[in-house]
Short mmCIF file of C-alpha atoms and ligand atoms in Angstrom, two decimals:
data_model
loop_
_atom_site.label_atom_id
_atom_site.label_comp_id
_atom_site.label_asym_id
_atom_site.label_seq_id
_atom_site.Cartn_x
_atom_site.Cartn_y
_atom_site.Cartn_z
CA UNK V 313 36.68 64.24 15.31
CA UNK V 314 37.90 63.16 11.68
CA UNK V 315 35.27 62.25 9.60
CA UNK V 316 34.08 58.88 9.31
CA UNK V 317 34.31 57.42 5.98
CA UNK V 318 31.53 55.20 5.81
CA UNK V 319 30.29 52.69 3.03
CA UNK V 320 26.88 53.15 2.29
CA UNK V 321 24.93 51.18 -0.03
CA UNK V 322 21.90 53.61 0.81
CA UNK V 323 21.84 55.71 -2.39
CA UNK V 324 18.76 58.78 -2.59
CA UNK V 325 16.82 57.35 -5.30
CA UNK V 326 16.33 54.12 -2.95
CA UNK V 327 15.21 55.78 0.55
CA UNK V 328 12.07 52.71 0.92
CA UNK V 329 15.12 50.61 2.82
CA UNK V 330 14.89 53.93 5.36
CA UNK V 331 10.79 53.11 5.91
CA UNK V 332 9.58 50.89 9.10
CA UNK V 333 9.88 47.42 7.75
CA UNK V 334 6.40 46.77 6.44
CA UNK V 335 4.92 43.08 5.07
CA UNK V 336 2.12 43.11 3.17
CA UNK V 337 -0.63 40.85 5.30
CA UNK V 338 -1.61 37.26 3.73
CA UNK V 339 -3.16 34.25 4.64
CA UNK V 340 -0.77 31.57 3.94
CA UNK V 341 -2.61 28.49 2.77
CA UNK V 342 0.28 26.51 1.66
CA UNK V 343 2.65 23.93 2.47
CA UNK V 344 4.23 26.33 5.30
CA UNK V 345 4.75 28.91 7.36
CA UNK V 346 1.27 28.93 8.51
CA UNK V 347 0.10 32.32 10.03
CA UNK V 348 1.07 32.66 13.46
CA UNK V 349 -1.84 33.29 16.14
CA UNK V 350 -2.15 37.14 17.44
CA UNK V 351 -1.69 36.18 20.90
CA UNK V 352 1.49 34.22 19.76
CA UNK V 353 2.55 37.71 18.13
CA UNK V 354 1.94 39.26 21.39
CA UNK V 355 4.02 36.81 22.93
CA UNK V 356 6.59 37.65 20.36
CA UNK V 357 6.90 41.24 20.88
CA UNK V 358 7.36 41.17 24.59
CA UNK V 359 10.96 42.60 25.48
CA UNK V 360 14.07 40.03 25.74
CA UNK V 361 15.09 38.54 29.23
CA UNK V 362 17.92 36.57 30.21
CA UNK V 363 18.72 33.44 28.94
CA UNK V 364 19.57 32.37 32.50
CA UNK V 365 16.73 34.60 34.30
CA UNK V 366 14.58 33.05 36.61
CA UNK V 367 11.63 33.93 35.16
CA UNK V 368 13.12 32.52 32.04
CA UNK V 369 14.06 29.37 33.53
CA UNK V 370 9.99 28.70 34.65
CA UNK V 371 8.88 29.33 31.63
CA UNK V 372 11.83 26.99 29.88
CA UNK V 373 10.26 24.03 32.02
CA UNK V 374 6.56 25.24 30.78
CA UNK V 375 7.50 24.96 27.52
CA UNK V 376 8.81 21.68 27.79
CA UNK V 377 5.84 20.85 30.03
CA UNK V 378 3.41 21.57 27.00
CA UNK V 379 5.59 19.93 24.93
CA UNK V 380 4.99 16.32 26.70
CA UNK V 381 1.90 17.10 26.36
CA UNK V 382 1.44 17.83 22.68
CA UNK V 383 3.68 15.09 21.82
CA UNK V 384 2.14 12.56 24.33
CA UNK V 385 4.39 11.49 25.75
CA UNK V 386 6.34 11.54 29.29
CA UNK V 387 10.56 11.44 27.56
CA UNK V 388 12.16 13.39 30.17
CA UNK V 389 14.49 14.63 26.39
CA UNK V 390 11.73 17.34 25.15
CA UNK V 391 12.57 20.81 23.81
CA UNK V 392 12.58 22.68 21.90
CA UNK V 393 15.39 23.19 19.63
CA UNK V 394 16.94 26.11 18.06
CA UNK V 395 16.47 26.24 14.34
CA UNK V 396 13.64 25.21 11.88
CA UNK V 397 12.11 21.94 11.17
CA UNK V 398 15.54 20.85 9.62
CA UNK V 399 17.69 21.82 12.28
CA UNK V 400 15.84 19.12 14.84
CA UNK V 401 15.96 16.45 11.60
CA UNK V 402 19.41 17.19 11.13
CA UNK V 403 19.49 16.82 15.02
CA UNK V 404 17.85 13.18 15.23
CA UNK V 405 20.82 12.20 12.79
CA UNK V 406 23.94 13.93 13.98
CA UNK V 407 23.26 12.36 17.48
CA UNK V 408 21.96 8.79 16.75
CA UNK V 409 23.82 8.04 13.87
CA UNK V 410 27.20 6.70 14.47
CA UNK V 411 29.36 6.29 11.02
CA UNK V 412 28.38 2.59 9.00
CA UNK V 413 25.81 2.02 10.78
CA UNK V 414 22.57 0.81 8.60
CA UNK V 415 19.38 3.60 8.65
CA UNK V 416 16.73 2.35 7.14
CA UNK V 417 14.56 5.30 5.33
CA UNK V 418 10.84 4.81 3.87
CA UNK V 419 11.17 7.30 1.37
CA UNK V 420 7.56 8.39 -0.60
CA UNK V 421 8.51 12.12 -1.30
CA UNK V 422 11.08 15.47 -0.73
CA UNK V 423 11.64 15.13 2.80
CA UNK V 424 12.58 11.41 3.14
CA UNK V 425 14.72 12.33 0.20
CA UNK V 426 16.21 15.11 2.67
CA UNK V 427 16.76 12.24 5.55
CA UNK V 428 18.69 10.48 3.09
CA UNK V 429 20.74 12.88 2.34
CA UNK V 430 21.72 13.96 5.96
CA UNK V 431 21.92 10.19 6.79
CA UNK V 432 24.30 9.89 3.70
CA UNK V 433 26.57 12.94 5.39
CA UNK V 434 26.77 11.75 8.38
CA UNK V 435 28.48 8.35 6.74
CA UNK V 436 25.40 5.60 7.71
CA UNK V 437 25.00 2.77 5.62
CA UNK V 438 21.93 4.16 3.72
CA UNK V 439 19.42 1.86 3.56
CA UNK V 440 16.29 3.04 1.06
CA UNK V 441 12.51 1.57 0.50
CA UNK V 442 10.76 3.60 -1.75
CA UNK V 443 7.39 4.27 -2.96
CA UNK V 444 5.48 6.74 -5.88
CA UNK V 445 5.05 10.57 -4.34
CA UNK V 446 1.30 9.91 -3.29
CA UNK V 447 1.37 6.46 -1.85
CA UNK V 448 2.16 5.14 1.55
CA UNK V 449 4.19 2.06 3.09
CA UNK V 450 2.04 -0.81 4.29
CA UNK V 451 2.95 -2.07 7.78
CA UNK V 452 3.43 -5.38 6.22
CA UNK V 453 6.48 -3.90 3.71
CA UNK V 454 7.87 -1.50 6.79
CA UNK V 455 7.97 -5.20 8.99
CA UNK V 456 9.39 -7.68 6.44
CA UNK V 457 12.29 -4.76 5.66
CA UNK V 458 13.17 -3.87 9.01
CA UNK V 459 13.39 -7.88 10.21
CA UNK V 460 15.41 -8.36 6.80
CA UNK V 461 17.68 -5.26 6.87
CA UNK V 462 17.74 -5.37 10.91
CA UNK V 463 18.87 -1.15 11.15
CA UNK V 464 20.17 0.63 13.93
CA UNK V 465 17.49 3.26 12.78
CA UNK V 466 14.15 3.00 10.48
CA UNK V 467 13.41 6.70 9.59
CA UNK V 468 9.57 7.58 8.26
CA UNK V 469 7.71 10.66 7.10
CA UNK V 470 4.55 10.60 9.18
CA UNK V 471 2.61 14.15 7.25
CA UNK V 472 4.63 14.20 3.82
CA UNK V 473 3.94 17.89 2.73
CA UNK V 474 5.16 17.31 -0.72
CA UNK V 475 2.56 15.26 -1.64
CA UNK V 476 -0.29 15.21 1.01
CA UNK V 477 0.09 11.79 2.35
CA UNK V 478 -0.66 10.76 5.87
CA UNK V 479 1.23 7.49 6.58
CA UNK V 480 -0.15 5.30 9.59
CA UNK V 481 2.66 4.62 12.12
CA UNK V 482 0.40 2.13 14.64
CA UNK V 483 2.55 -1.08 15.27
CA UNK V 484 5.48 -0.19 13.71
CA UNK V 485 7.17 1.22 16.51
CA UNK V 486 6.80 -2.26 18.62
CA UNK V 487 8.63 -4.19 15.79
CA UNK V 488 11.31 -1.75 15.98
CA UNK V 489 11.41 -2.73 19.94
CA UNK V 490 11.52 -6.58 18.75
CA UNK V 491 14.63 -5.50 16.02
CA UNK V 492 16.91 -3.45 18.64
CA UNK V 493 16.23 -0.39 16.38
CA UNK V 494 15.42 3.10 16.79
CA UNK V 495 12.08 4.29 15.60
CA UNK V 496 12.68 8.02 14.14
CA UNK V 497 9.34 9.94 13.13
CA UNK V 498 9.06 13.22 11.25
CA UNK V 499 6.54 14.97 12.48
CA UNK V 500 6.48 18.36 11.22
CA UNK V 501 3.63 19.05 9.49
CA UNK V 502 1.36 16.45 12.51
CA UNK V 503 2.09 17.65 15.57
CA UNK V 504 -0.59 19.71 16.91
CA UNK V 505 -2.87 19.33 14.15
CA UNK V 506 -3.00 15.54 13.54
CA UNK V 507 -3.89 12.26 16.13
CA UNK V 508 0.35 11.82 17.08
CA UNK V 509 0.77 9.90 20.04
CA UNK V 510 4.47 9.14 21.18
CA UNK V 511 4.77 6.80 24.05
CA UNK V 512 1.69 4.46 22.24
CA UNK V 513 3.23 3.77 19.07
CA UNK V 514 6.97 3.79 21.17
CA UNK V 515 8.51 6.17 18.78
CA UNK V 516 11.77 7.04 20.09
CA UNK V 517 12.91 10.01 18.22
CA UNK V 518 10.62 12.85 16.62
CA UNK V 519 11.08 16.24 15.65
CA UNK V 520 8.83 18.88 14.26
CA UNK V 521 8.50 22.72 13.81
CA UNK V 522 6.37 25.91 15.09
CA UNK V 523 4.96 27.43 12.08
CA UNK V 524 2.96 24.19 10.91
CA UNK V 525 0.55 23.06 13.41
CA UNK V 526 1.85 25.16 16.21
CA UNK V 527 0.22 28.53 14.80
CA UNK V 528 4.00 30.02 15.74
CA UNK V 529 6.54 31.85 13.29
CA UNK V 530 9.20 29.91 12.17
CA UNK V 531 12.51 29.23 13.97
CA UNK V 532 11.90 26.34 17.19
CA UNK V 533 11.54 22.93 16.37
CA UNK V 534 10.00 20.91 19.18
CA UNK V 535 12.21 17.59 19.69
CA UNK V 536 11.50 14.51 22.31
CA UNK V 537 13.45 11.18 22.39
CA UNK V 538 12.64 7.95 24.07
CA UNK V 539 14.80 6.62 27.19
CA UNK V 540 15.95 3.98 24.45
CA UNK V 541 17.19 6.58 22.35
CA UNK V 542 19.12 8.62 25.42
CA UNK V 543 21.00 5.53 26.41
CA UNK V 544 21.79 4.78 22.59
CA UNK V 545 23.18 8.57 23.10
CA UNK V 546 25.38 8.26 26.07
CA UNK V 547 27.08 4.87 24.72
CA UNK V 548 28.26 6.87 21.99
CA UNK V 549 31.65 5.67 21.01
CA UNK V 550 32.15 8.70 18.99
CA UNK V 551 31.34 12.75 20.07
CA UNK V 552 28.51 13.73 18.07
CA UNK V 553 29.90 15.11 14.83
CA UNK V 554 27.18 18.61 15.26
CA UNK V 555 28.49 20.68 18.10
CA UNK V 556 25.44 22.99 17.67
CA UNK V 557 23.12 20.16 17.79
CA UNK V 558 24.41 18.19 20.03
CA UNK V 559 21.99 16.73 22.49
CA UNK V 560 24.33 15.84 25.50
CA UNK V 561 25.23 19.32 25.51
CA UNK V 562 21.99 21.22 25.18
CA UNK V 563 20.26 18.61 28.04
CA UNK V 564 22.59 20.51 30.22
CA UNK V 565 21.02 23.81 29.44
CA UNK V 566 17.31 22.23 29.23
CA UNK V 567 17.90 19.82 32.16
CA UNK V 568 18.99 20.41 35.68
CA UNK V 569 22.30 22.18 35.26
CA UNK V 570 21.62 25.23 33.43
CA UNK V 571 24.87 25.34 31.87
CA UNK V 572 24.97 28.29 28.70
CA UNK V 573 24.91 26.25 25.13
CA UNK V 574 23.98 28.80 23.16
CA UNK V 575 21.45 32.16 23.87
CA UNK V 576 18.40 30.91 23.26
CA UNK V 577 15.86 32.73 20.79
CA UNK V 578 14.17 34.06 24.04
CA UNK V 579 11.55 35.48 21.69
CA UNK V 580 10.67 32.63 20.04
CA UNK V 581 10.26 30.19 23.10
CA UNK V 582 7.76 33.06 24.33
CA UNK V 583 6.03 32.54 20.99
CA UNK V 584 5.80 28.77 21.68
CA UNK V 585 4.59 28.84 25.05
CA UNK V 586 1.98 30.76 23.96
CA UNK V 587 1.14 28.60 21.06
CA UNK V 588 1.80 25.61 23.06
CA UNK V 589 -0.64 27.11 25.76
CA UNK V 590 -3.45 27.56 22.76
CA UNK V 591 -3.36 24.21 22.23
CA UNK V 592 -3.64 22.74 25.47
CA UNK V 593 -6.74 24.92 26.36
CA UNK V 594 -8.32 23.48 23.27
CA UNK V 595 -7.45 20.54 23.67
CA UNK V 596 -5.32 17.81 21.10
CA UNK V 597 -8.96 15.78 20.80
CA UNK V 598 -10.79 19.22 19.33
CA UNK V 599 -7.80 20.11 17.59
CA UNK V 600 -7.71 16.77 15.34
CA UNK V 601 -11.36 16.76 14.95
CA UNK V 602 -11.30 20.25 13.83
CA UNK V 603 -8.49 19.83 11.46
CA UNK V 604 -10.26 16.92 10.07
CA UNK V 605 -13.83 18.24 9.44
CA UNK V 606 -11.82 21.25 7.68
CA UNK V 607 -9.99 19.04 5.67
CA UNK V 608 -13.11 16.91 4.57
CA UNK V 609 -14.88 20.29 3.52
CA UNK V 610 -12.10 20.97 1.12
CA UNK V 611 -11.70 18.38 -0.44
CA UNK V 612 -15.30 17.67 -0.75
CA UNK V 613 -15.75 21.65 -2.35
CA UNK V 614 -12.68 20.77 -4.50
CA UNK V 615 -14.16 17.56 -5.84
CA UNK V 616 -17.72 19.96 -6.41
CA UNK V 617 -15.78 22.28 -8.56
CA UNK V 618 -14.22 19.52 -10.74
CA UNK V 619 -10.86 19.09 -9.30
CA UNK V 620 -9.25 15.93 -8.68
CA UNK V 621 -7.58 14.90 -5.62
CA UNK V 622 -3.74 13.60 -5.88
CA UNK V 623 -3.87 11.12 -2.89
CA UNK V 624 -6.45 8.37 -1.97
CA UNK V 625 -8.90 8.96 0.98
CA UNK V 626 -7.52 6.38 2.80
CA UNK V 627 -4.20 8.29 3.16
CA UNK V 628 -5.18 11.44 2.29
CA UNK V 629 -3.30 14.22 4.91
CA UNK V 630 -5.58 16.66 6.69
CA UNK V 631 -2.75 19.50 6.88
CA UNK V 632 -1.77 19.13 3.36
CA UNK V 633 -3.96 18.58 0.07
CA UNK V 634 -2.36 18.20 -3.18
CA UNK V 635 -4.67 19.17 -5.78
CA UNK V 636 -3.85 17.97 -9.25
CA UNK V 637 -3.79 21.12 -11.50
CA UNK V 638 -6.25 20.48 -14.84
CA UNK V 639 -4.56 20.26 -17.69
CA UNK V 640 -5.68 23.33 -19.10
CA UNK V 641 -4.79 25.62 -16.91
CA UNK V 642 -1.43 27.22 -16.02
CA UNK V 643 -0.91 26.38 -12.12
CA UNK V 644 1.44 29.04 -11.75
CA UNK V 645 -0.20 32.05 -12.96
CA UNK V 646 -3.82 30.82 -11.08
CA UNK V 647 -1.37 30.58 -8.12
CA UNK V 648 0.21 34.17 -8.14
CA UNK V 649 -3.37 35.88 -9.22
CA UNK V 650 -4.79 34.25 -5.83
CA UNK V 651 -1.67 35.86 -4.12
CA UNK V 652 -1.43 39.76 -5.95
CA UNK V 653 -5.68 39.80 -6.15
CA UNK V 654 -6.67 37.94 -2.91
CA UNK V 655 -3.46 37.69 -0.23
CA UNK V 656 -4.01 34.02 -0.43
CA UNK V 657 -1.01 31.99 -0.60
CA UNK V 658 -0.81 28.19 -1.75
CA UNK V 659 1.85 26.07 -2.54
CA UNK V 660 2.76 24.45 -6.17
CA UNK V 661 4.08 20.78 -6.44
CA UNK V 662 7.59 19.61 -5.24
CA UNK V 663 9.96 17.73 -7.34
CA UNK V 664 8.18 14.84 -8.99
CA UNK V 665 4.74 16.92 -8.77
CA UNK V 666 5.95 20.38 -9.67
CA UNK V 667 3.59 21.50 -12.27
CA UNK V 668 1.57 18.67 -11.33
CA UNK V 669 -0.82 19.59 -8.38
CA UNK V 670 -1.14 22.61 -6.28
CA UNK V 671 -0.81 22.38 -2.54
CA UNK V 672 -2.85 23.46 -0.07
CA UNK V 673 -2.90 23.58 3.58
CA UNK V 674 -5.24 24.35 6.69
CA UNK V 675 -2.15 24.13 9.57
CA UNK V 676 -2.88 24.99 13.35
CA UNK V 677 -4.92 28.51 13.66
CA UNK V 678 -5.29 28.36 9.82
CA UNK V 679 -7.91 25.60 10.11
CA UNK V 680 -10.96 26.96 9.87
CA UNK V 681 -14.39 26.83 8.46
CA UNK V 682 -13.97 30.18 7.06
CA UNK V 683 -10.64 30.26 5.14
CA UNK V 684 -11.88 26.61 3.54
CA UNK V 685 -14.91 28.85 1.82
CA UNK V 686 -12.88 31.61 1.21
CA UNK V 687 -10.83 29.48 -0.75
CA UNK V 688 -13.26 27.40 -2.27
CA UNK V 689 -15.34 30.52 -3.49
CA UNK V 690 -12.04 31.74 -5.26
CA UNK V 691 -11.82 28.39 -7.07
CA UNK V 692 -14.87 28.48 -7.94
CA UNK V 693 -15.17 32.04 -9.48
CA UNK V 694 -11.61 32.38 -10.44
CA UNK V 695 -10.07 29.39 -11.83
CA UNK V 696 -12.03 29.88 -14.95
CA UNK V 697 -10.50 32.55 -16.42
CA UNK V 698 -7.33 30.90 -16.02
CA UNK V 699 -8.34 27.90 -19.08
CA UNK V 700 -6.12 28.18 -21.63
CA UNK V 701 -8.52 25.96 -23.58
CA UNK V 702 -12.31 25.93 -22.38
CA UNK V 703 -13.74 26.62 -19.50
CA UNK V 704 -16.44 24.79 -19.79
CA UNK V 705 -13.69 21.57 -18.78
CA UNK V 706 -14.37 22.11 -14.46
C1 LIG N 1121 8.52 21.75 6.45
C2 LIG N 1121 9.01 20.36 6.62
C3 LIG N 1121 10.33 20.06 7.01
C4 LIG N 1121 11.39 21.11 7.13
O1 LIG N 1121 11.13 22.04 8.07
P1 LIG N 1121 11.73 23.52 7.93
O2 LIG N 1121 11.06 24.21 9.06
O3 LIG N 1121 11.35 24.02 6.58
O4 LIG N 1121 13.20 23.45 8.09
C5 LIG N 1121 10.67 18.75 7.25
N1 LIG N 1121 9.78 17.75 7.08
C6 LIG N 1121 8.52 17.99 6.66
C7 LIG N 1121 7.58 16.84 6.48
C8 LIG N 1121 8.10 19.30 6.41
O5 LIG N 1121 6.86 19.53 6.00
#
């Protein structure tokens, strides 16, 4: 045998990349991922089966089983799709959006900015109502714009994890109805933490992730549209512009037919059925009560301490605090100290608010009583030493 000449980056003063992968352990109490729940891990670790496996095939259907029932709703169009949060948001544009037509987006921080900008790709007439990062849309404002503009879409954040607001959705979705328009509904950083109820509000198309509220790693993002929405999908004049995202072709994996799309990340939809399962046994009512009594401790320990709060109570998010960093103090280096010292993660600000506020979140299995004192005893002993004037100021 002639000897193989190889290319090897590997050179002997770096043999760590020849280790077992090792990760240091955290507990991630920012904006996202959100530590994953040891039985999901479990779940995870189990060995690969076929795509197209029996076995495989029951548990597809439990999935999307859970999934109706996390969402609330009874679309027969629920799965979960392959790819992050993004992937499913790209997904409710690539398939509803046909070139011209007018989307409407309510745009209060970074991730209506990011509908925008897929709505603007995918060549809709862009339609924008805007607001500060840390305010919400009135139902009044969302009604006169959508009778005025009359969209084939109205797109809203419903958890915007840039800047902690929680925007109510009740109503809106029945003058969409009136308007012939769809009713699209980010729900990433809500579902399975937050009160999100899909067939009463008649949203028709939402998306989310599994590493927010769904105590999963990253990489499924649960999807459900409305029967409105699939017939606005099979009178499609033009093929959706996404193959990978493409609804009409994965219902034909996910529904009856069984037809290969793509392998599916087998792993990860073990993950989610396990998460998914989690849920159910506790229950959606516990789950929102327990996400908001965590919440309320926070940002009532915060508020002890000194700190101000960026959002309003009235519209303040459960799974996402922005915390307005004091003037004095340097948010990043406070940040990384609580990271290197403590293996606590949180977020700093987004766009408008970066340097502004810190962000911190208490998503799915991270919700508890204990991680809200753990963090608020760091504040409280820590954050002093980080004054770059006087700590005598919180
Ligand atoms: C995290 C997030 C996204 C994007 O999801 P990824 O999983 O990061 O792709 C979209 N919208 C909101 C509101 C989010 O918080």
């Amino acid at each position: 045998m002639t000897e193989a000449k190889l290319i090897s980056s590997l050179n002997e003063e770096n043999l760590s990349y020849l280790s077992k992968t090792y990760v240091p352990s955290r507990l991630l109490l920012g904006p996202g991922p959100s530590n994953a729940h040891p039985d999901v891990l479990k779940a995870l670790s189990l060995n690969p089966i076929g795509h197209l496996d029996e076995a495989y095939i029951t548990l597809m259907s439990e999935v999307q089983k859970l999934l109706r029932y996390t969402w609330q709703c009874n679309n027969r169009l629920t799965l979960p799709m392959s790819g992050t949060g993004s992937a499913a948001m790209e997904a409710s544009i690539a398939n509803f959006v046909e070139q011209g037509e007018r989307v409407l987006v309510a745009k209060n921080g970074y991730f209506g900015e990011r509908l925008v900008d897929m709505a603007t790709r995918y060549k809709a007439d862009v339609s924008v109502i805007d607001k500060k990062w840390g305010e919400s849309f009135s139902f009044e404002e969302i009604k006169y714009e959508i009778e005025t503009q009359k969209p084939a879409i109205f797109a809203i954040v419903h958890a915007e994890t840039s800047t902690g607001v929680l925007q109510p959705l009740d109503g809106i979705g029945e003058i969409c109805r009136k308007n012939n328009c769809l009713f699209l509904v980010d729900a990433v950083t809500s579902l399975g933490a937050l009160e999100l109820l899909i067939d009463k509000w008649e949203i028709d198309i939402a998306y989310s992730c599994s590493q927010k509220g769904l105590s999963c790693p990253p990489g499924l993002s649960p999807f459900t549209i409305s029967k409105r929405a699939e017939d606005k999908l099979s009178s499609r004049k033009s093929k959706v512009p996404n193959w990978y995202l493409d609804l009409s072709l994965l219902n034909k994996y996910w529904g009856s037919d069984r037809v290969y799309h793509h392998t599916a990340p087998v792993n990860m939809n073990f993950a989610i059925r396990e998460g998914l399962r989690l849920i159910a046994i506790e229950g959606l009512e516990n789950i929102w009560e327990r996400h908001n009594k965590n919440a309320i401790k926070l940002w009532r320990g915060l508020e002890n301490i000194g700190l101000e709060l960026h959002v309003s109570k009235d519209v303040r998010l459960p799974t996402l605090t922005t915390v307005k960093i004091p003037p004095s103090v340097d948010g990043d280096s406070f940040r990384n100290h609580l990271l290197n010292n403590f293996a606590i993660e949180i977020g700093n600000g987004l766009g408008d608010l970066s340097g502004k506020v810190w962000r911190i979140g208490l998503m799915g299995f991270n919700s508890t009583e204990e991680n809200v004192d753990r963090l608020l005893n760091l504040f409280d002993t820590e954050l002093k030493k980080f004054s770059i004037i006087d700590s005598s100021t919180f």
